[in-house]
Amino acid sequence: MEIIRTVISSYSELIKSNPIVAGLAGMYGMTVLLFVFKSIPMRILAFLKRQFTTTLLINNTSMGSNMESFNNFLRWFEKSKWTKFSRTLSLNGGWYEYGPKGEDGTVVGIGDGQHFCFYKGRPIWIFRRRLENTQSHHQINYEISITMLGRNRKIIEDMIEEFRYRRRPDKVGVFVFDTEWKRIGEVRKRDLKTVIIDPEVKAQIIAKIDKWLGSAEWHYDRGFAYKLTMLLHGIPGSGKTSLIKAIAGHYQKNLCLIHLASMSDILLRNALASVPDNSIIALEDFDDVDSIHARSGMGKNPYEGVTVPNKSEGLKLARPGDISVSASGVSISSKKAGPSEEGAEGKKESFFGITMSGMLNALDGLLSLDGTIIFMTTNRPEIFDPALMRKGRINETFNLGALRSPQVHEYIELMYPDLSYDRTIQFADIAGCNLEGHYKDNVGDPEKFIDILPKAQPQLSLITSEKS
């Protein structure tokens, strides 16, 4: 206190002796005080705001329920009576199917800036802003902050319940991977009984999945990776994709699609490391990737070909004639010199895209894929490298071939449950897609549909008679 009196006394003496210097010193002192204490009112205001308001933040920075909840809020607010007071609007396109009438996904919502409304008697301030420097390169991202006066979270939670995304029980979410997983839409669930394949094969697949779903602890206790990889092969149109979609719906799971021809080792690793929860992965037509085909000269030993490169070969510069560009990417063809090359095809190594080691690591290497079901589909299982087909990498293999006569009869009875027809007809084997095509062409004429289906040729018996 004595120090303050001394300072004031000294300043008074300075004013009397040199008023100009005293004025400058006073201005300097006031400037310092204002600079030091200028943020105090804002800090006090921010503190009071935090203590007496509740804020909810939502954004559209990722596909899936996050994006859908963001759009649902815009729709919810647009239907309220307060939207007519907003002077800044935005048009938000979407690919979702909203409502039972199947309206398109276009949403007219609030624009950037401040908006105001009341909810259950409480004032609500809504502020929408554009987010900068987000990881998504394919869309503009926004954030909406919803601030309510009061500390009662229950009111905010009630509001969330009114607009939050709810998964439709009759739909299967479909995701694809680009540089990140994106929800591209939903497909209607399909009953397993409508997928006509060999009933024994269908029963085996379902039994395998049911057993696997209940064996998590068994796998963990023994140190095994808790994943299930199944290969479905068969002629084109045999129902592989339809079966996978039906299984996803049957087990209430999302469907994640990966097209290996457009992937690299790093992208595949990132895709498998970030698979959305509760999903089935489908690697369709993965035979498009040349690097996982059987290597020339390999036998049936599943470990053959998994070797360490010969150090003596060193690095070789590819010649211009060795480089080719195709729809599957850029590849380098190289042939080992020597007589053993005679009659052998040139070995291709992927310059871009998936490599054999990348595929093997994806299936049973560095990534555990814990709790994941993977379906791989192909029309040509015989071309794959035995190392890829090893037990443990692919747990089960199922052949979905052409439909035989009993399955054709099952299909007819499914589509025409009240139809009376000759059930002794023996139909020829037919691809599922062709059977479905014939049905759609003759949906209103069951007799013509049955008549147009190929019939099995009668078996001819050779009868030899002995001459007496």
PDB file of C-alpha atoms in Angstrom, residues 7 24 108 122 159 243 260 432-433 436 438:
ATOM      1  CA  VAL A   7       4.054   6.046  -6.964  1.00  0.00           C
ATOM      2  CA  LEU A  24       2.876  10.816 -22.064  1.00  0.00           C
ATOM      3  CA  VAL A 108     -33.405 -27.092 -48.505  1.00  0.00           C
ATOM      4  CA  ARG A 122     -36.073 -22.644 -24.720  1.00  0.00           C
ATOM      5  CA  MET A 159     -34.129 -32.796 -29.997  1.00  0.00           C
ATOM      6  CA  LEU A 243     -26.358 -64.534 -51.935  1.00  0.00           C
ATOM      7  CA  LEU A 260      -9.175 -54.891 -56.102  1.00  0.00           C
ATOM      8  CA  GLY A 432     -29.610 -68.334 -62.303  1.00  0.00           C
ATOM      9  CA  CYS A 433     -29.457 -65.065 -64.253  1.00  0.00           C
ATOM     10  CA  GLU A 436     -34.568 -64.939 -63.779  1.00  0.00           C
ATOM     11  CA  HIS A 438     -36.940 -65.828 -68.643  1.00  0.00           C
TER      12      HIS A 438
END
